[in-house]
Structures are given as C-alpha cells and as structure tokens.
CSV table of C-alpha atoms and ligand atoms in Angstrom, one decimal:
chain,number,residue,atom,x,y,z
A,1222,MET,CA,64.8,-25.7,-38.2
A,1223,ALA,CA,65.2,-28.2,-35.4
A,1224,VAL,CA,65.0,-26.7,-32.0
A,1225,THR,CA,68.0,-27.8,-29.9
A,1226,ARG,CA,67.1,-28.8,-26.4
A,1227,LYS,CA,68.8,-26.9,-23.7
A,1228,ARG,CA,71.1,-29.0,-21.6
A,1229,ILE,CA,70.9,-28.6,-17.8
A,1230,LEU,CA,73.4,-30.0,-15.4
A,1231,VAL,CA,71.8,-30.7,-12.0
A,1232,VAL,CA,74.3,-31.0,-9.1
A,1233,GLU,CA,72.5,-32.3,-6.1
A,1234,ASP,CA,73.4,-35.1,-3.7
A,1235,GLU,CA,69.9,-35.8,-2.3
A,1236,GLN,CA,68.6,-38.5,-4.6
A,1237,ASP,CA,64.9,-37.7,-4.3
A,1238,ILE,CA,65.3,-33.9,-5.0
A,1239,ALA,CA,67.7,-34.6,-7.9
A,1240,GLU,CA,65.2,-37.0,-9.4
A,1241,MET,CA,62.3,-34.6,-8.9
A,1242,ILE,CA,64.2,-31.8,-10.7
A,1243,ALA,CA,65.3,-34.1,-13.5
A,1244,TYR,CA,61.8,-35.4,-14.0
A,1245,ASN,CA,60.3,-32.0,-14.2
A,1246,LEU,CA,63.0,-30.5,-16.4
A,1247,GLU,CA,62.7,-33.4,-18.9
A,1248,ARG,CA,59.0,-33.0,-19.0
A,1249,GLU,CA,59.5,-29.4,-20.0
A,1250,GLY,CA,61.8,-30.4,-22.9
A,1251,PHE,CA,65.2,-29.9,-21.2
A,1252,GLN,CA,68.0,-32.4,-21.5
A,1253,VAL,CA,69.3,-33.3,-18.1
A,1254,GLU,CA,72.6,-34.5,-16.8
A,1255,SER,CA,73.1,-35.3,-13.1
A,1256,ALA,CA,76.0,-35.1,-10.7
A,1257,HIS,CA,75.9,-36.1,-7.1
A,1258,SER,CA,78.9,-34.4,-5.6
A,1259,GLY,CA,80.7,-31.1,-6.1
A,1260,GLU,CA,83.7,-32.7,-7.7
A,1261,GLU,CA,81.5,-34.6,-10.1
A,1262,GLY,CA,79.5,-31.5,-10.9
A,1263,LEU,CA,82.7,-29.5,-11.6
A,1264,SER,CA,84.2,-32.1,-13.9
A,1265,LYS,CA,80.9,-32.6,-15.8
A,1266,ALA,CA,80.4,-28.9,-16.3
A,1267,LYS,CA,84.0,-28.6,-17.7
A,1268,ALA,CA,83.6,-31.6,-19.9
A,1269,ASP,CA,80.0,-31.1,-21.2
A,1270,HIS,CA,79.5,-27.3,-21.2
A,1271,PRO,CA,75.8,-27.4,-20.2
A,1272,ASP,CA,73.6,-24.4,-21.1
A,1273,LEU,CA,72.9,-24.0,-17.3
A,1274,VAL,CA,73.9,-25.5,-14.0
A,1275,VAL,CA,71.4,-26.1,-11.1
A,1276,LEU,CA,73.8,-26.2,-8.2
A,1277,ASP,CA,72.9,-27.2,-4.6
A,1278,ILE,CA,75.0,-25.5,-1.9
A,1279,MET,CA,75.2,-28.4,0.6
A,1280,LEU,CA,77.2,-31.1,-1.2
A,1281,PRO,CA,79.7,-33.7,-0.1
A,1282,GLU,CA,83.4,-33.0,-0.6
A,1283,MET,CA,83.3,-29.7,-2.4
A,1284,ASN,CA,80.3,-27.5,-1.6
A,1285,GLY,CA,78.3,-25.6,-4.2
A,1286,LEU,CA,79.9,-22.2,-3.4
A,1287,ASP,CA,83.4,-23.7,-4.1
A,1288,VAL,CA,82.1,-25.3,-7.3
A,1289,CYS,CA,80.6,-21.9,-8.4
A,1290,ARG,CA,83.9,-20.1,-7.7
A,1291,ALA,CA,85.8,-22.7,-9.6
A,1292,LEU,CA,83.5,-22.4,-12.6
A,1293,ARG,CA,83.6,-18.6,-12.6
A,1294,SER,CA,87.4,-18.5,-12.4
A,1295,ASP,CA,87.9,-20.7,-15.5
A,1296,ARG,CA,87.6,-18.9,-18.8
A,1297,ALA,CA,86.0,-22.0,-20.4
A,1298,THR,CA,83.2,-22.2,-17.9
A,1299,GLN,CA,82.8,-18.7,-16.6
A,1300,GLY,CA,79.9,-17.9,-18.9
A,1301,ILE,CA,77.7,-20.8,-17.9
A,1302,PRO,CA,74.6,-19.6,-16.0
A,1303,ILE,CA,74.2,-21.0,-12.5
A,1304,VAL,CA,71.0,-21.3,-10.4
A,1305,MET,CA,71.8,-22.2,-6.8
A,1306,LEU,CA,69.7,-24.2,-4.4
A,1307,THR,CA,69.8,-23.3,-0.8
A,1308,ALA,CA,68.0,-24.6,2.3
A,1309,ARG,CA,65.4,-22.3,4.0
A,1310,ASP,CA,67.0,-19.5,6.0
A,1311,GLU,CA,70.5,-20.0,4.8
A,1312,GLU,CA,70.6,-16.3,4.1
A,1313,ILE,CA,74.3,-16.1,4.4
A,1314,ASP,CA,74.5,-18.7,1.7
A,1315,VAL,CA,72.3,-16.7,-0.6
A,1316,VAL,CA,74.4,-13.6,-0.3
A,1317,THR,CA,77.6,-15.6,-0.7
A,1318,GLY,CA,76.1,-17.5,-3.6
A,1319,LEU,CA,75.4,-14.2,-5.5
A,1320,GLU,CA,78.8,-12.9,-4.5
A,1321,VAL,CA,80.6,-15.9,-6.0
A,1322,GLY,CA,78.7,-15.3,-9.2
A,1323,ALA,CA,75.5,-17.3,-9.2
A,1324,ASP,CA,72.8,-15.8,-11.5
A,1325,ASP,CA,69.9,-16.7,-9.3
A,1326,TYR,CA,69.1,-18.8,-6.3
A,1327,ILE,CA,66.0,-20.7,-5.1
A,1328,THR,CA,65.1,-21.7,-1.6
A,1329,LYS,CA,64.2,-25.3,-0.7
A,1330,PRO,CA,61.5,-26.5,-0.6
A,1331,PHE,CA,60.5,-25.1,-3.9
A,1332,SER,CA,57.9,-26.0,-6.5
A,1333,PRO,CA,59.1,-27.4,-9.8
A,1334,LYS,CA,57.1,-24.7,-11.6
A,1335,VAL,CA,59.0,-22.0,-9.8
A,1336,LEU,CA,62.4,-23.6,-10.5
A,1337,ILE,CA,61.5,-23.9,-14.2
A,1338,ALA,CA,60.3,-20.3,-14.4
A,1339,ARG,CA,63.6,-19.1,-12.8
A,1340,ILE,CA,65.7,-21.3,-15.2
A,1341,ARG,CA,63.8,-19.9,-18.2
A,1342,ALA,CA,64.3,-16.4,-17.0
A,1343,VAL,CA,68.0,-16.8,-16.5
A,1344,LEU,CA,68.4,-18.5,-20.0
A,1345,ARG,CA,66.4,-15.6,-21.6
A,1346,ARG,CA,68.5,-12.9,-19.9
A,1347,ARG,CA,71.6,-14.7,-21.1
A,1348,ARG,CA,70.4,-15.0,-24.7
A,1349,GLU,CA,69.5,-11.3,-24.7
A,1350,SER,CA,72.9,-10.2,-23.4
A,1351,GLU,CA,74.6,-12.4,-26.0
A,1352,GLU,CA,72.6,-11.0,-28.8
A,1353,SER,CA,73.5,-7.5,-27.7
A,1354,ARG,CA,77.1,-8.4,-28.0
A,1355,SER,CA,77.4,-8.0,-31.7
A,1356,GLU,CA,80.3,-9.9,-33.4
A,1357,PHE,CA,81.5,-7.0,-35.6
A,1358,LEU,CA,82.3,-3.6,-34.3
A,1359,GLN,CA,83.5,-0.6,-36.3
A,1360,VAL,CA,84.7,2.9,-35.3
A,1361,GLY,CA,86.1,5.0,-38.1
A,1362,LYS,CA,89.0,3.1,-39.6
A,1363,LEU,CA,89.1,0.5,-36.8
A,1364,THR,CA,87.2,-2.7,-37.2
A,1365,MET,CA,86.9,-5.6,-34.8
A,1366,ASP,CA,85.7,-9.2,-35.2
A,1367,ARG,CA,84.9,-10.6,-31.8
A,1368,GLY,CA,84.3,-14.1,-33.1
A,1369,LYS,CA,87.7,-14.3,-34.7
A,1370,HIS,CA,89.3,-12.1,-32.0
A,1371,ARG,CA,90.7,-9.9,-34.7
A,1372,VAL,CA,91.4,-6.1,-35.0
A,1373,MET,CA,92.2,-4.2,-38.1
A,1374,VAL,CA,93.4,-0.7,-38.4
A,1375,THR,CA,92.9,0.8,-41.9
A,1376,GLY,CA,92.6,-2.8,-43.2
A,1377,LYS,CA,95.8,-4.1,-41.5
A,1378,ALA,CA,95.7,-6.7,-38.7
A,1379,VAL,CA,96.9,-5.6,-35.2
A,1380,GLU,CA,98.0,-8.0,-32.5
A,1381,LEU,CA,96.5,-7.4,-29.1
A,1382,THR,CA,96.6,-9.2,-25.8
A,1383,HIS,CA,93.3,-10.7,-24.6
A,1384,THR,CA,92.8,-7.9,-22.0
A,1385,GLU,CA,93.6,-5.2,-24.5
A,1386,PHE,CA,91.1,-6.7,-27.0
A,1387,GLU,CA,88.4,-6.9,-24.4
A,1388,LEU,CA,89.0,-3.4,-23.3
A,1389,LEU,CA,88.8,-2.1,-26.8
A,1390,CYS,CA,85.6,-4.0,-27.4
A,1391,VAL,CA,84.0,-2.5,-24.3
A,1392,LEU,CA,84.9,1.0,-25.5
A,1393,ALA,CA,84.0,0.5,-29.1
A,1394,GLN,CA,80.6,-1.0,-28.3
A,1395,ARG,CA,79.4,2.5,-27.2
A,1396,PRO,CA,81.4,5.1,-29.2
A,1397,GLY,CA,81.3,8.5,-27.5
A,1398,TRP,CA,80.3,7.0,-24.2
A,1399,VAL,CA,82.5,7.9,-21.3
A,1400,PHE,CA,83.5,4.9,-19.2
A,1401,SER,CA,84.9,5.4,-15.7
A,1402,ARG,CA,87.9,3.3,-14.7
A,1403,SER,CA,85.8,1.3,-12.3
A,1404,GLN,CA,83.3,0.5,-15.0
A,1405,LEU,CA,86.1,-0.7,-17.2
A,1406,ILE,CA,87.5,-2.8,-14.4
A,1407,ASP,CA,84.1,-4.4,-13.8
A,1408,SER,CA,83.7,-5.3,-17.4
A,1409,LEU,CA,87.2,-6.9,-17.5
A,1410,ARG,CA,87.0,-8.7,-14.2
A,1411,ASP,CA,88.1,-12.2,-14.8
A,1412,GLY,CA,87.8,-14.7,-12.0
A,1413,GLN,CA,90.4,-14.0,-9.3
A,1414,LEU,CA,92.4,-11.6,-11.4
A,1415,VAL,CA,92.6,-8.2,-9.7
A,1416,ILE,CA,92.6,-5.2,-12.0
A,1417,THR,CA,93.4,-1.7,-10.7
A,1418,ASP,CA,93.0,1.8,-12.0
A,1419,ARG,CA,96.6,2.0,-12.8
A,1420,ALA,CA,96.4,-1.3,-14.8
A,1421,ILE,CA,93.6,0.2,-16.9
A,1422,ASP,CA,95.8,3.3,-17.6
A,1423,VAL,CA,98.6,1.0,-18.7
A,1424,GLN,CA,96.4,-1.1,-20.9
A,1425,VAL,CA,95.0,2.1,-22.6
A,1426,ALA,CA,98.6,3.4,-23.2
A,1427,ASN,CA,99.5,0.1,-24.8
A,1428,LEU,CA,96.4,0.1,-26.9
A,1429,ARG,CA,97.0,3.6,-28.2
A,1430,LYS,CA,100.5,2.6,-29.3
A,1431,LYS,CA,99.3,-0.6,-31.0
A,1432,LEU,CA,96.4,1.0,-32.8
A,1433,GLY,CA,98.8,3.5,-34.5
A,1434,ALA,CA,96.7,5.7,-36.8
A,1435,CYS,CA,93.6,5.0,-34.7
A,1436,GLY,CA,95.3,5.4,-31.3
A,1437,HIS,CA,93.8,8.8,-30.8
A,1438,TYR,CA,90.3,7.3,-30.9
A,1439,ILE,CA,90.7,6.4,-27.3
A,1440,GLN,CA,90.4,9.7,-25.5
A,1441,THR,CA,91.0,10.5,-21.8
A,1442,VAL,CA,88.2,12.4,-20.1
A,1443,ARG,CA,89.9,14.1,-17.3
A,1444,GLY,CA,88.6,13.1,-13.9
A,1445,VAL,CA,86.2,10.6,-15.3
A,1446,GLY,CA,87.8,7.9,-17.5
A,1447,TYR,CA,88.0,7.0,-21.2
A,1448,ARG,CA,85.8,7.1,-24.3
A,1449,MET,CA,86.3,6.0,-27.8
A,1450,THR,CA,85.4,8.3,-30.7
A,1451,GLU,CA,86.9,9.0,-34.2
A,1452,THR,CA,86.3,12.7,-33.9
A,1453,PRO,CA,88.8,14.7,-31.9
B,1710,CA,CA1,72.4,-31.2,-0.7
C-alpha cells in the first residue's frame, strides 16, 4: 500500500524562515505548500485542505490569529490541525493562539527538529481521535451511520438537523454515560455559534420526538444532564 505524504501548508511571510521550514519538512517526507500572507494562507487552506497548517502569528494584512479564527469558524476547515509560530515572549499571543483554537504553538527561534516533532505529535493525536470516532453506532433499535449522516429507528430512516445528529452521536458514543449540559455544549461548539443550556434542552426535546419508539432512550438525569440507554 502506498503511503500518502502528509500535506503541510506553511503560512509565513519571512522568506528565510519559510524556506527553512519547507526544506526540513520536505526532507522528512512531507509535501509542502507555502503562503506568504494571512489572506493567501486562508484561501489556500480552504482550497487545498492540507493535513496541517503551520501558521505564523505576525503576518501582513490578516494576522495568524484572525486566520486561525476564520479556519475554525468554517465547517469545511475547522478540523484542520494548526501549529502556531510566535516570537519569543509573545505570551499573550500564545494564550490567544490556543484560545482561538490552535492545537499547539512553537516559539521562535526554534530548531527544525522540535517543529517536526510537534507536527508529528499533533498529527498523531488527530489520527487517534479520528479512529476513536467510529462510523457506526448502535444503541438498542437505534442505529447511526456518521459517514452517511443517517439515523435509523427500527430500520426506518429519521430526518435530523445537523445539531440534533451531532448531539445524538455524542450521547450514543458512550451509552449509559451521563453528560452534563456544559459537556454537551462543548462537544457541539461550532465556531462562533453560541449554544446555551436551554438550547440543549430544546434539542433533546426535538430529538425525543423525532426518534419516536427510541425517544425514551435519551434520559434526563435530574440536576446533572442527559444519558442515553435502551434500558429504562
Ligand atoms: Ca512573520
């Protein structure tokens, strides 16, 4: 089986640093695309869907933090891992970088070895979390196919909204496990969209209705949140 080379997009305006990164990544077997401004980085990430983005914070036009926010708020790009580059002592940038959704950051000047180790670690974590998200889920008479975004109750397809579907998958992934509302909110967080406790309750009520014969699988745990189980 051919090993596909991981594609890395490097967004860095400083030519010598960009070249140093590209040279070292290519030597390690990665395929490298380069962008020299925030705008260019954003449009390349949207067009090419790289496996990971190395994103400098100080960039002309649109800075790295804004690029990161933009990537995270778009469903098509929100899953792309991001490693940020920051100048020494820009502690505020580091904190903000992680807040806006970067997976890791590295302080300049850095050794290529360290950067590559960080990139490999982020890619490995990403692969592990994807593998744990199994495509098919089943609880009692309820089956879900995440790949096809399809839900069946006793063999009949049920139409759900995207949020309802995601919420159902979170619950069904760990049957019997009690999720607090804030855990559910966290797992549904989507870019700028704000989800409240009340919204979770509404989604659950709609889900129960739509799931019909399996509606009672979603149980309220008073004072805590919700769990999914086929046994009453
Ligand atoms: Ca820069």
